[in-house]
CSV table of C-alpha atoms and ligand atoms in Angstrom, one decimal:
chain,number,residue,atom,x,y,z
A,1,MET,CA,30.7,18.1,-2.8
A,2,ARG,CA,28.4,19.1,-5.8
A,3,PHE,CA,25.1,18.9,-3.6
A,4,ARG,CA,24.3,21.6,-5.8
A,5,PRO,CA,20.3,23.4,-5.9
A,6,ILE,CA,20.0,25.8,-8.6
A,7,ALA,CA,18.8,29.4,-7.8
A,8,PHE,CA,15.4,28.9,-6.5
A,9,LEU,CA,15.8,30.2,-3.4
A,10,SER,CA,18.9,33.0,-3.1
A,11,CYS,CA,19.9,31.6,-0.1
A,12,VAL,CA,19.1,28.3,-0.3
A,13,LEU,CA,21.8,28.6,-3.0
A,14,LEU,CA,24.4,30.4,-1.0
A,15,LEU,CA,23.8,27.5,1.6
A,16,SER,CA,23.8,24.9,-0.4
A,17,VAL,CA,27.2,25.5,-2.4
A,18,ALA,CA,29.2,26.3,1.2
A,19,PRO,CA,31.5,23.0,1.5
A,20,GLY,CA,30.4,20.4,3.4
A,21,ARG,CA,32.3,18.7,6.2
A,22,ALA,CA,33.8,14.8,5.1
A,23,VAL,CA,34.9,11.8,6.6
A,24,SER,CA,37.6,10.5,4.8
A,25,ALA,CA,37.7,7.2,2.8
A,26,ALA,CA,41.8,6.4,3.7
A,27,GLN,CA,41.6,6.9,7.2
A,28,SER,CA,38.9,4.0,8.0
A,29,PRO,CA,39.6,0.5,6.9
A,30,GLU,CA,36.0,-0.6,6.6
A,31,PRO,CA,34.5,-1.3,2.8
A,32,ARG,CA,33.0,1.7,1.2
A,33,LEU,CA,29.2,2.3,1.2
A,34,ARG,CA,27.1,1.7,-1.8
A,35,ALA,CA,23.7,3.1,-2.4
A,36,GLY,CA,21.4,3.4,-4.8
A,37,ALA,CA,17.6,4.6,-5.4
A,38,ALA,CA,14.8,4.1,-7.7
A,39,THR,CA,11.6,5.2,-8.6
A,40,SER,CA,8.7,3.0,-9.4
A,41,ASN,CA,5.5,4.6,-10.8
A,42,ILE,CA,2.5,3.4,-9.1
A,43,THR,CA,-0.5,5.1,-10.6
A,44,PRO,CA,-3.6,3.2,-10.7
A,45,ALA,CA,-6.3,2.8,-13.4
A,46,LEU,CA,-9.2,5.3,-13.7
A,47,GLY,CA,-12.4,4.4,-12.1
A,48,GLY,CA,-11.2,3.2,-8.6
A,49,ASP,CA,-12.2,4.4,-5.0
A,50,ILE,CA,-10.3,7.3,-3.4
A,51,VAL,CA,-10.4,6.5,-0.4
A,52,GLY,CA,-9.5,9.3,2.4
A,53,GLY,CA,-12.6,11.0,3.1
A,54,TRP,CA,-15.7,9.7,4.8
A,55,ALA,CA,-17.0,7.7,2.0
A,56,PRO,CA,-15.2,6.7,-1.4
A,57,MET,CA,-14.9,8.4,-4.6
A,58,THR,CA,-14.4,7.6,-8.0
A,59,ALA,CA,-11.0,8.5,-9.4
A,60,THR,CA,-11.9,10.3,-12.7
A,61,ASP,CA,-8.5,12.2,-13.0
A,62,VAL,CA,-4.4,11.9,-12.4
A,63,HIS,CA,-3.1,15.4,-11.2
A,64,ASP,CA,0.2,13.7,-10.4
A,65,GLU,CA,1.3,10.8,-10.7
A,66,LEU,CA,1.4,8.0,-7.8
A,67,HIS,CA,5.2,7.3,-6.7
A,68,ALA,CA,7.1,4.0,-4.8
A,69,ARG,CA,10.0,5.5,-4.0
A,70,CYS,CA,13.1,3.2,-3.0
A,71,LEU,CA,16.8,3.7,-1.2
A,72,VAL,CA,18.8,0.7,-1.4
A,73,LEU,CA,22.0,1.1,1.0
A,74,ASP,CA,24.7,-1.8,1.0
A,75,ASP,CA,27.8,-1.6,4.0
A,76,GLY,CA,29.7,-4.4,2.3
A,77,GLN,CA,27.7,-6.6,5.1
A,78,GLY,CA,24.0,-6.4,4.2
A,79,ARG,CA,22.0,-4.1,2.8
A,80,LEU,CA,19.0,-2.0,3.7
A,81,ALA,CA,16.1,-0.9,1.5
A,82,ILE,CA,13.8,1.9,2.6
A,83,VAL,CA,10.6,2.3,0.2
A,84,VAL,CA,8.3,5.1,0.5
A,85,VAL,CA,4.6,4.3,-1.1
A,86,ASP,CA,2.2,7.2,-1.9
A,87,SER,CA,-0.6,5.3,-0.3
A,88,LEU,CA,-3.4,6.0,2.1
A,89,GLY,CA,-2.1,2.8,4.0
A,90,VAL,CA,-0.4,0.0,2.2
A,91,PRO,CA,-1.5,-3.2,4.7
A,92,ARG,CA,0.4,-6.1,6.0
A,93,HIS,CA,0.1,-8.8,3.8
A,94,VAL,CA,0.3,-6.3,0.6
A,95,VAL,CA,3.9,-5.3,1.7
A,96,ASP,CA,4.7,-8.9,2.7
A,97,ARG,CA,4.2,-10.2,-1.0
A,98,ALA,CA,6.2,-7.1,-1.6
A,99,ARG,CA,9.1,-8.0,0.5
A,100,ALA,CA,9.2,-11.7,-0.8
A,101,LEU,CA,9.0,-11.1,-3.9
A,102,ALA,CA,12.3,-8.8,-3.5
A,103,THR,CA,13.6,-11.1,-0.7
A,104,ALA,CA,13.6,-13.6,-3.5
A,105,HIS,CA,15.3,-11.6,-6.0
A,106,THR,CA,18.0,-9.6,-4.0
A,107,GLY,CA,18.6,-11.6,-0.9
A,108,ILE,CA,17.8,-8.5,1.6
A,109,PRO,CA,16.0,-10.4,4.0
A,110,ALA,CA,12.5,-9.1,5.1
A,111,GLU,CA,13.6,-7.2,8.3
A,112,ARG,CA,16.1,-5.3,6.5
A,113,ILE,CA,13.0,-3.8,4.0
A,114,LEU,CA,11.0,-1.1,5.8
A,115,VAL,CA,8.1,0.0,3.6
A,116,SER,CA,6.1,2.5,4.4
A,117,ALA,CA,3.0,4.7,3.1
A,118,THR,CA,2.8,8.4,2.9
A,119,HIS,CA,-0.7,8.8,3.8
A,120,THR,CA,-1.4,10.4,0.6
A,121,HIS,CA,-5.9,10.8,1.1
A,122,SER,CA,-6.2,11.4,-2.8
A,123,ALA,CA,-4.9,8.0,-3.8
A,124,THR,CA,-7.2,5.0,-4.8
A,125,SER,CA,-7.6,2.6,-1.8
A,126,ALA,CA,-4.3,-0.3,-1.6
A,127,LEU,CA,-6.4,-1.5,1.8
A,128,GLY,CA,-8.6,-3.9,0.3
A,129,GLN,CA,-12.2,-4.4,1.4
A,130,ARG,CA,-11.5,-3.4,4.9
A,131,TRP,CA,-14.8,-4.0,7.4
A,132,SER,CA,-15.6,-6.8,5.8
A,133,PRO,CA,-14.9,-10.9,7.3
A,134,ALA,CA,-12.2,-11.5,4.3
A,135,GLU,CA,-10.3,-9.0,5.6
A,136,TYR,CA,-9.1,-10.8,8.8
A,137,GLU,CA,-9.0,-13.8,6.5
A,138,GLN,CA,-5.4,-15.6,7.5
A,139,ALA,CA,-4.1,-15.3,4.0
A,140,PRO,CA,-6.4,-12.8,2.3
A,141,ALA,CA,-6.0,-12.7,-2.1
A,142,LEU,CA,-4.3,-9.5,-3.7
A,143,ASP,CA,-7.0,-7.0,-5.4
A,144,PRO,CA,-5.5,-6.5,-9.2
A,145,TYR,CA,-4.1,-3.1,-7.8
A,146,GLN,CA,-2.7,-4.5,-4.4
A,147,ASP,CA,-0.5,-6.9,-7.1
A,148,PHE,CA,0.2,-4.7,-9.2
A,149,LEU,CA,1.8,-2.7,-5.8
A,150,ALA,CA,3.6,-5.2,-4.3
A,151,THR,CA,5.7,-5.9,-7.5
A,152,ARG,CA,6.0,-2.7,-8.5
A,153,ILE,CA,7.5,-1.5,-4.8
A,154,ALA,CA,9.6,-5.1,-5.6
A,155,ASP,CA,10.5,-3.8,-8.8
A,156,GLY,CA,11.7,-0.8,-7.1
A,157,ILE,CA,13.9,-2.5,-4.4
A,158,ARG,CA,15.2,-4.3,-7.6
A,159,ARG,CA,16.0,-1.4,-9.3
A,160,ALA,CA,18.1,0.1,-6.6
A,161,VAL,CA,19.5,-2.9,-5.9
A,162,ALA,CA,20.9,-2.9,-9.7
A,163,ASN,CA,21.9,1.2,-9.4
A,164,LEU,CA,24.2,0.2,-6.2
A,165,ARG,CA,27.3,2.6,-6.4
A,166,PRO,CA,30.1,3.9,-4.0
A,167,ALA,CA,28.4,7.0,-2.4
A,168,GLN,CA,28.5,8.8,0.9
A,169,ILE,CA,25.7,9.4,3.3
A,170,ALA,CA,25.1,12.3,5.5
A,171,TRP,CA,22.0,12.8,8.4
A,172,GLY,CA,20.5,16.0,9.9
A,173,ARG,CA,17.9,17.7,11.1
A,174,GLY,CA,15.5,21.0,10.2
A,175,ALA,CA,12.5,22.1,12.0
A,176,LEU,CA,9.2,23.6,10.4
A,177,PRO,CA,7.7,24.0,13.5
A,178,ASP,CA,4.9,26.9,12.2
A,179,GLU,CA,2.9,24.4,9.6
A,180,VAL,CA,2.2,21.7,12.6
A,181,PHE,CA,-0.9,21.9,14.7
A,182,ASN,CA,-2.4,19.4,17.6
A,183,ARG,CA,-6.1,18.7,15.7
A,184,ARG,CA,-7.3,17.2,18.6
A,185,TRP,CA,-8.6,20.4,21.7
A,186,HIS,CA,-10.1,20.5,24.7
A,187,MET,CA,-13.5,22.0,24.3
A,188,LYS,CA,-16.2,23.7,26.3
A,189,PRO,CA,-19.0,21.6,26.7
A,190,GLY,CA,-22.1,20.8,24.1
A,191,PRO,CA,-24.2,18.6,21.8
A,192,HIS,CA,-20.5,18.5,19.8
A,193,MET,CA,-18.7,16.5,22.5
A,194,ARG,CA,-20.6,13.5,21.7
A,195,ASN,CA,-19.2,10.7,20.3
A,196,PRO,CA,-21.0,8.1,17.7
A,197,PHE,CA,-21.6,5.9,20.8
A,198,GLY,CA,-23.8,7.7,22.6
A,199,GLY,CA,-21.3,8.6,25.2
A,200,THR,CA,-19.3,12.4,25.3
A,201,ASP,CA,-15.5,12.9,25.0
A,202,ARG,CA,-13.7,15.4,26.5
A,203,VAL,CA,-11.8,16.3,23.3
A,204,GLN,CA,-12.7,17.0,19.4
A,205,MET,CA,-10.7,16.3,16.5
A,206,ASN,CA,-10.8,19.3,13.7
A,207,PRO,CA,-13.4,21.4,15.8
A,208,PRO,CA,-14.4,24.8,13.5
A,209,ILE,CA,-12.1,27.2,12.9
A,210,GLY,CA,-12.0,29.5,15.2
A,211,SER,CA,-14.5,28.1,17.0
A,212,PRO,CA,-15.9,30.1,20.7
A,213,ASP,CA,-15.4,26.7,22.0
A,214,LEU,CA,-12.0,26.2,21.6
A,215,ILE,CA,-10.3,25.6,25.1
A,216,GLU,CA,-6.5,24.1,24.2
A,217,PRO,CA,-4.9,21.2,21.5
A,218,ALA,CA,-4.6,18.3,23.9
A,219,GLY,CA,-1.0,17.2,22.8
A,220,PRO,CA,2.3,18.4,21.3
A,221,THR,CA,3.4,18.5,17.9
A,222,ASP,CA,6.9,17.5,16.5
A,223,PRO,CA,8.6,20.6,14.5
A,224,GLU,CA,11.9,18.7,13.7
A,225,ILE,CA,12.7,17.3,10.3
A,226,ALA,CA,15.0,14.5,9.6
A,227,VAL,CA,17.0,14.1,7.0
A,228,LEU,CA,19.1,11.5,5.5
A,229,ALA,CA,21.3,12.0,2.4
A,230,VAL,CA,22.8,9.9,0.0
A,231,ARG,CA,25.5,10.5,-2.9
A,232,GLY,CA,27.5,9.3,-5.4
A,233,VAL,CA,31.4,9.6,-5.0
A,234,ASP,CA,31.2,12.2,-8.2
A,235,GLY,CA,28.8,14.4,-5.7
A,236,HIS,CA,25.5,14.2,-7.4
A,237,PRO,CA,23.0,13.0,-5.3
A,238,ILE,CA,21.5,9.8,-5.2
A,239,ALA,CA,18.4,10.2,-2.9
A,240,VAL,CA,17.5,12.5,0.0
A,241,LEU,CA,14.9,10.9,2.9
A,242,ALA,CA,13.1,13.7,4.7
A,243,ASN,CA,10.4,12.9,7.8
A,244,TYR,CA,8.1,15.0,8.6
A,245,SER,CA,5.3,14.8,11.6
A,246,LEU,CA,2.4,16.3,9.6
A,247,HIS,CA,-0.9,13.8,8.1
A,248,TYR,CA,-1.3,15.5,5.1
A,249,VAL,CA,-2.4,19.1,3.5
A,250,GLY,CA,-5.3,17.8,0.8
A,251,GLY,CA,-7.1,20.1,-0.7
A,252,VAL,CA,-8.0,18.5,-4.2
A,253,PRO,CA,-10.8,18.8,-6.7
A,254,GLN,CA,-13.0,15.7,-6.0
A,255,GLY,CA,-12.0,12.6,-8.2
A,256,HIS,CA,-8.3,13.4,-8.1
A,257,VAL,CA,-5.4,11.4,-7.9
A,258,SER,CA,-2.4,13.0,-6.3
A,259,ALA,CA,0.5,12.1,-4.3
A,260,ASP,CA,-0.1,15.1,-1.8
A,261,TYR,CA,2.8,17.6,-0.6
A,262,PHE,CA,4.7,14.4,-0.3
A,263,GLY,CA,4.3,14.3,-4.1
A,264,VAL,CA,5.1,18.2,-4.4
A,265,PHE,CA,8.1,17.8,-1.8
A,266,ALA,CA,9.9,15.3,-4.6
A,267,ARG,CA,9.6,17.7,-7.1
A,268,VAL,CA,10.5,20.9,-5.3
A,269,LEU,CA,13.2,19.2,-3.9
A,270,ALA,CA,14.7,17.9,-7.0
A,271,ARG,CA,14.0,21.2,-8.8
A,272,MET,CA,16.2,23.0,-5.6
A,273,LEU,CA,18.8,20.8,-5.9
A,274,GLY,CA,19.1,20.8,-10.1
A,275,GLU,CA,18.2,17.4,-10.1
A,276,ASP,CA,14.6,18.0,-12.2
A,277,ARG,CA,16.3,17.0,-15.9
A,278,ALA,CA,15.0,14.2,-17.7
A,279,ASP,CA,17.4,12.6,-17.3
A,280,SER,CA,18.4,12.8,-13.4
A,281,THR,CA,18.3,9.7,-11.4
A,282,PHE,CA,18.0,11.3,-8.1
A,283,VAL,CA,15.2,10.1,-5.5
A,284,PRO,CA,13.3,12.0,-3.3
A,285,MET,CA,11.5,10.6,-0.5
A,286,LEU,CA,9.4,12.0,2.0
A,287,SER,CA,8.3,10.0,5.1
A,288,ASN,CA,5.3,10.5,7.2
A,289,GLY,CA,6.5,10.7,10.7
A,290,THR,CA,4.4,10.7,13.8
A,291,SER,CA,1.2,12.5,12.7
A,292,GLY,CA,-1.4,10.5,13.8
A,293,ASP,CA,-3.0,13.8,15.6
A,294,ILE,CA,-1.2,16.9,13.7
A,295,ASN,CA,-2.5,18.7,10.8
A,296,ASN,CA,-1.9,21.6,8.4
A,297,VAL,CA,-5.2,23.7,10.0
A,298,ASP,CA,-4.4,26.9,12.3
A,299,LEU,CA,-7.6,26.9,14.3
A,300,ARG,CA,-6.9,30.0,16.2
A,301,GLY,CA,-5.2,32.0,13.7
A,302,GLY,CA,-7.4,30.9,10.7
A,303,GLN,CA,-6.3,30.4,7.4
A,304,PRO,CA,-7.6,31.9,3.8
A,305,LYS,CA,-9.2,29.6,1.2
A,306,LEU,CA,-7.1,28.6,-1.3
A,307,PRO,CA,-7.0,27.0,-4.9
A,308,PRO,CA,-7.0,23.3,-5.5
A,309,TYR,CA,-2.7,22.6,-4.6
A,310,GLU,CA,-2.2,25.6,-3.3
A,311,ARG,CA,-1.6,25.0,0.1
A,312,MET,CA,0.4,22.0,-0.6
A,313,THR,CA,2.7,23.4,-2.9
A,314,ARG,CA,3.3,26.5,-0.3
A,315,VAL,CA,4.0,23.5,2.6
A,316,ALA,CA,5.5,21.3,0.4
A,317,THR,CA,8.2,23.9,-0.7
A,318,ARG,CA,9.0,25.2,2.9
A,319,VAL,CA,9.6,21.4,3.9
A,320,ALA,CA,11.9,21.1,0.7
A,321,ALA,CA,13.7,24.4,1.4
A,322,GLU,CA,14.2,23.6,4.7
A,323,VAL,CA,15.6,20.0,3.7
A,324,SER,CA,18.1,22.1,0.8
A,325,GLN,CA,19.0,24.4,3.4
A,326,ALA,CA,20.2,21.5,5.8
A,327,LEU,CA,22.2,19.6,3.3
A,328,PRO,CA,25.6,21.5,3.0
A,329,HIS,CA,25.8,21.9,6.8
A,330,LEU,CA,25.6,17.8,7.4
A,331,THR,CA,29.1,15.7,8.2
A,332,TRP,CA,29.7,13.4,4.5
A,333,ARG,CA,30.9,9.6,5.5
A,334,ASP,CA,31.9,7.1,3.3
A,335,HIS,CA,31.1,4.6,5.5
A,336,VAL,CA,28.5,3.4,8.0
A,337,SER,CA,27.7,0.4,9.5
A,338,LEU,CA,24.0,-0.7,8.9
A,339,ALA,CA,22.0,-3.1,11.5
A,340,SER,CA,18.4,-3.8,11.7
A,341,THR,CA,16.0,-5.9,13.9
A,342,GLN,CA,12.8,-6.8,14.1
A,343,ARG,CA,9.9,-7.6,16.6
A,344,VAL,CA,6.3,-9.5,15.4
A,345,LEU,CA,4.5,-8.2,18.3
A,346,THR,CA,1.0,-9.7,19.0
A,347,LEU,CA,-1.9,-7.2,20.2
A,348,ARG,CA,-5.2,-8.0,22.0
A,349,ARG,CA,-7.5,-6.9,19.3
A,350,ARG,CA,-10.4,-4.4,21.4
A,351,PRO,CA,-12.9,-6.7,22.3
A,352,ILE,CA,-16.7,-6.1,20.5
A,353,THR,CA,-19.0,-6.5,23.7
A,354,PRO,CA,-22.6,-8.1,23.6
A,355,GLU,CA,-23.4,-4.4,24.1
A,356,LEU,CA,-21.1,-2.8,21.6
A,357,ARG,CA,-23.1,-5.1,19.0
A,358,ALA,CA,-26.5,-4.4,20.6
A,359,TRP,CA,-25.9,-0.9,20.4
A,360,ALA,CA,-24.7,-1.2,16.3
A,361,ARG,CA,-27.8,-3.6,15.6
A,362,GLU,CA,-29.9,-1.3,17.0
A,363,ALA,CA,-28.0,1.7,14.8
A,364,LEU,CA,-28.2,0.3,12.1
A,365,ALA,CA,-31.8,-0.6,12.6
A,366,ARG,CA,-32.7,3.2,12.5
A,367,PRO,CA,-34.0,5.2,9.5
A,368,ALA,CA,-30.8,7.2,7.9
A,369,ASP,CA,-32.3,10.5,8.8
A,370,ALA,CA,-33.2,9.0,12.8
A,371,ALA,CA,-29.4,8.9,13.5
A,372,ARG,CA,-28.2,9.8,16.8
A,373,HIS,CA,-24.7,11.0,15.2
A,374,PRO,CA,-23.8,11.4,11.7
A,375,ARG,CA,-21.1,9.0,12.2
A,376,GLU,CA,-23.3,6.6,13.9
A,377,ARG,CA,-24.0,4.5,10.9
A,378,ILE,CA,-20.6,4.4,9.8
A,379,TYR,CA,-19.5,3.4,13.1
A,380,ALA,CA,-21.8,1.0,13.6
A,381,GLU,CA,-21.2,-0.9,10.0
A,382,ARG,CA,-17.3,-0.9,12.0
A,383,VAL,CA,-18.4,-3.0,14.5
A,384,GLU,CA,-20.5,-5.4,12.9
A,385,GLY,CA,-17.5,-5.4,10.7
A,386,SER,CA,-14.8,-5.9,13.4
A,387,SER,CA,-17.3,-8.9,15.1
A,388,ALA,CA,-16.0,-11.2,12.6
A,389,ALA,CA,-12.0,-11.0,13.7
A,390,PRO,CA,-9.7,-12.7,15.6
A,391,ALA,CA,-8.6,-11.9,19.2
A,392,THR,CA,-5.4,-10.8,18.2
A,393,LEU,CA,-3.5,-9.1,15.9
A,394,ASP,CA,0.3,-9.6,14.8
A,395,VAL,CA,2.0,-6.4,14.2
A,396,VAL,CA,5.6,-5.7,12.6
A,397,LEU,CA,8.0,-3.3,14.6
A,398,GLN,CA,11.3,-2.2,12.6
A,399,ALA,CA,14.3,0.0,14.0
A,400,HIS,CA,17.2,0.5,11.5
A,401,ARG,CA,20.5,2.0,12.4
A,402,ILE,CA,22.9,3.6,9.6
A,403,GLY,CA,26.0,4.5,11.8
A,404,ASP,CA,24.5,6.8,14.5
A,405,LEU,CA,20.9,7.1,12.5
A,406,ALA,CA,18.0,4.8,13.6
A,407,ILE,CA,15.0,5.1,12.8
A,408,THR,CA,11.8,3.2,13.9
A,409,THR,CA,8.7,1.9,12.7
A,410,PHE,CA,4.9,1.3,13.8
A,411,PRO,CA,2.1,-0.1,11.3
A,412,PHE,CA,-0.1,2.9,12.6
A,413,GLU,CA,-1.1,6.1,12.6
A,414,VAL,CA,1.1,7.6,15.6
A,415,PHE,CA,0.4,10.6,17.4
A,416,ALA,CA,2.9,12.7,17.7
A,417,GLU,CA,4.4,12.2,21.1
A,418,ILE,CA,4.9,8.5,20.6
A,419,GLY,CA,7.7,9.7,18.6
A,420,LEU,CA,8.7,12.4,20.7
A,421,GLU,CA,9.1,9.7,23.3
A,422,ILE,CA,11.4,7.9,21.3
A,423,LYS,CA,13.3,10.7,20.1
A,424,ALA,CA,14.0,11.6,24.4
A,425,ARG,CA,15.1,8.4,25.0
A,426,THR,CA,16.8,6.4,21.8
A,427,PRO,CA,20.5,5.8,22.6
A,428,PHE,CA,21.6,7.5,18.9
A,429,GLY,CA,22.7,11.2,18.2
A,430,GLN,CA,19.7,11.4,16.2
A,431,THR,CA,16.3,8.7,15.7
A,432,PHE,CA,13.1,9.3,13.9
A,433,THR,CA,9.7,7.1,13.7
A,434,THR,CA,8.2,5.9,10.3
A,435,SER,CA,4.1,5.5,10.9
A,436,LEU,CA,2.0,3.1,8.4
A,437,ALA,CA,5.5,1.6,7.8
A,438,ASN,CA,5.1,-2.5,6.9
A,439,GLY,CA,1.1,-2.5,7.8
A,440,SER,CA,-1.9,0.1,8.3
A,441,GLU,CA,-3.8,-0.5,11.1
A,442,GLY,CA,-5.2,2.3,11.8
A,443,TYR,CA,-4.8,5.4,15.1
A,444,LEU,CA,-2.0,4.8,17.8
A,445,PRO,CA,-3.2,6.9,20.5
A,446,THR,CA,-1.5,7.3,23.9
A,447,GLU,CA,-3.4,5.5,27.2
A,448,PRO,CA,-3.7,9.4,28.4
A,449,GLN,CA,-5.4,10.3,25.0
A,450,HIS,CA,-7.5,7.6,24.7
A,451,ALA,CA,-9.3,8.6,28.2
A,452,LEU,CA,-10.0,11.9,26.7
A,453,GLY,CA,-11.8,10.3,23.9
A,454,GLY,CA,-12.2,11.7,20.1
A,455,TYR,CA,-12.1,10.3,16.6
A,456,GLU,CA,-9.2,8.9,17.0
A,457,THR,CA,-9.7,6.6,19.8
A,458,TRP,CA,-12.9,5.3,18.4
A,459,LEU,CA,-13.6,1.6,18.2
A,460,GLY,CA,-12.6,1.4,14.3
A,461,THR,CA,-10.7,4.3,13.8
A,462,ASN,CA,-8.7,2.7,16.9
A,463,ARG,CA,-8.9,-1.2,16.8
A,464,VAL,CA,-6.4,-2.4,19.3
A,465,GLN,CA,-6.0,-2.5,23.0
A,466,LEU,CA,-5.5,0.8,24.9
A,467,ASP,CA,-2.2,0.2,26.0
A,468,ALA,CA,-0.7,-0.6,22.6
A,469,ALA,CA,1.1,2.5,22.1
A,470,ARG,CA,3.2,2.1,25.7
A,471,MET,CA,3.8,-1.7,24.4
A,472,MET,CA,5.2,-1.0,20.9
A,473,THR,CA,7.2,2.3,22.7
A,474,ASP,CA,8.7,-0.3,25.3
A,475,ALA,CA,9.4,-2.7,22.3
A,476,LEU,CA,11.4,-0.4,20.2
A,477,LEU,CA,13.0,1.0,22.8
A,478,ALA,CA,14.6,-2.0,23.7
A,479,MET,CA,15.2,-3.1,19.9
A,480,LEU,CA,17.1,0.4,20.1
A,481,ALA,CA,19.3,-0.6,22.8
A,482,GLU,CA,20.0,-4.1,21.1
A,483,LEU,CA,21.3,-2.2,18.0
A,484,LYS,CA,23.1,0.3,20.6
A,485,ALA,CA,24.9,-2.4,22.4
A,486,GLN,CA,25.6,-4.5,19.5
A,487,ALA,CA,27.2,-1.0,17.3
A,488,SER,CA,29.1,-0.7,21.0
A,489,ALA,CA,30.4,-4.3,20.9
A,490,SER,CA,32.2,-3.9,17.8
A,491,PRO,CA,34.8,-1.6,16.8
A,492,VAL,CA,34.3,-1.7,13.2
A,493,THR,CA,30.4,-1.2,13.1
A,494,ARG,CA,30.3,2.5,13.6
B,1,ZN,ZN1,-5.5,10.2,7.7
């Protein structure tokens, strides 16, 4: 095998040149797997709004380019396209446009195209005008950046198809437990537990580091790094897709466009594998796992203040090293069968009650310096904006099978406990979940987390019925069971 790193870390070098096991094509009657990958530059023009914070700020510089990273697999029966986009979130109608364009050019059906956002907080918005009634129109027009983005995603899929060649595939996992922290904390009571709606929460998001009011985190973390690797029959890497449940890292100067640690991961992994040459076609991809309540801040241990980009570089380098060290131990296959299933679920939006509307009107009428909560006005605007929304929201769920590996998707910022439940209950050897896939519909707490309150549960941060996580988790587990039954019924699908 020639999945060959250069000497970035000596231990990585030694581990990575150890021969991986391979399953021979000669034993298999199935056609050979083919794979292709490509990267589209999706960097916006300067002057747009960067949207990761409470208030948008203008993009004045590009620290590193943004990309849509595309992998297409072909098992001889059908194809699967996986796209990871450097964006805070890509709304459903933009993904739908991208998928329609890709389908028109490649024939890959929409349910076999997975488009997810990394959730970098340093990209200009692909979300369009949120919180205005226009958002809720049946088919909102794409703004110029959304149109560009949809086209570039489709371009990437088309180019990945054009690059299809005989390949081998492998998957596995590593773990990095000490870079993930649950950011929701049970706290001692006090004014810090008040929410913008005039109520009191039982947990607080991102409380101050070292606060004497800290009691304990309100949920688990998922330390796993899932790895899907594809290489040509000549041993050269085609793509590596990793998945880690960390919201983002951040730490960029004001006005900088950056792909955050997702972009650093791609650059560092390419370097570790000796694929940082200008002529390399290797596509490294890091997708966002279930990280709605997970960050990179050690509230109890304390963390030194670091210069811009330093922390994301440290974290990404550790994630890439973990992936690089996992690669030599994977079992490479000449063929796997692919299968996908998609469901569109209709969820109820959380109702904007007359009481809420009255609260919002009163809050917006109050002078800014008389606000009862620092975020009162923002949430009042969100309540007002949401009042024009239809009562229901259709969301796309997908489950994909690649041999004995499965990928499930949600168009939300999914809490870690949801991903852990799917991993515990999956019928497949390995499963991971991609958040912010095929849409961007806000946070997805579980019902017990809704009962605790906190930022992620506030109406406007979360917008769907309180048992939506249960409904979607059950639907995805049923979809995995369907894929498993199909695979078991057909001897040639394993
Ligand atoms: Zn976020």
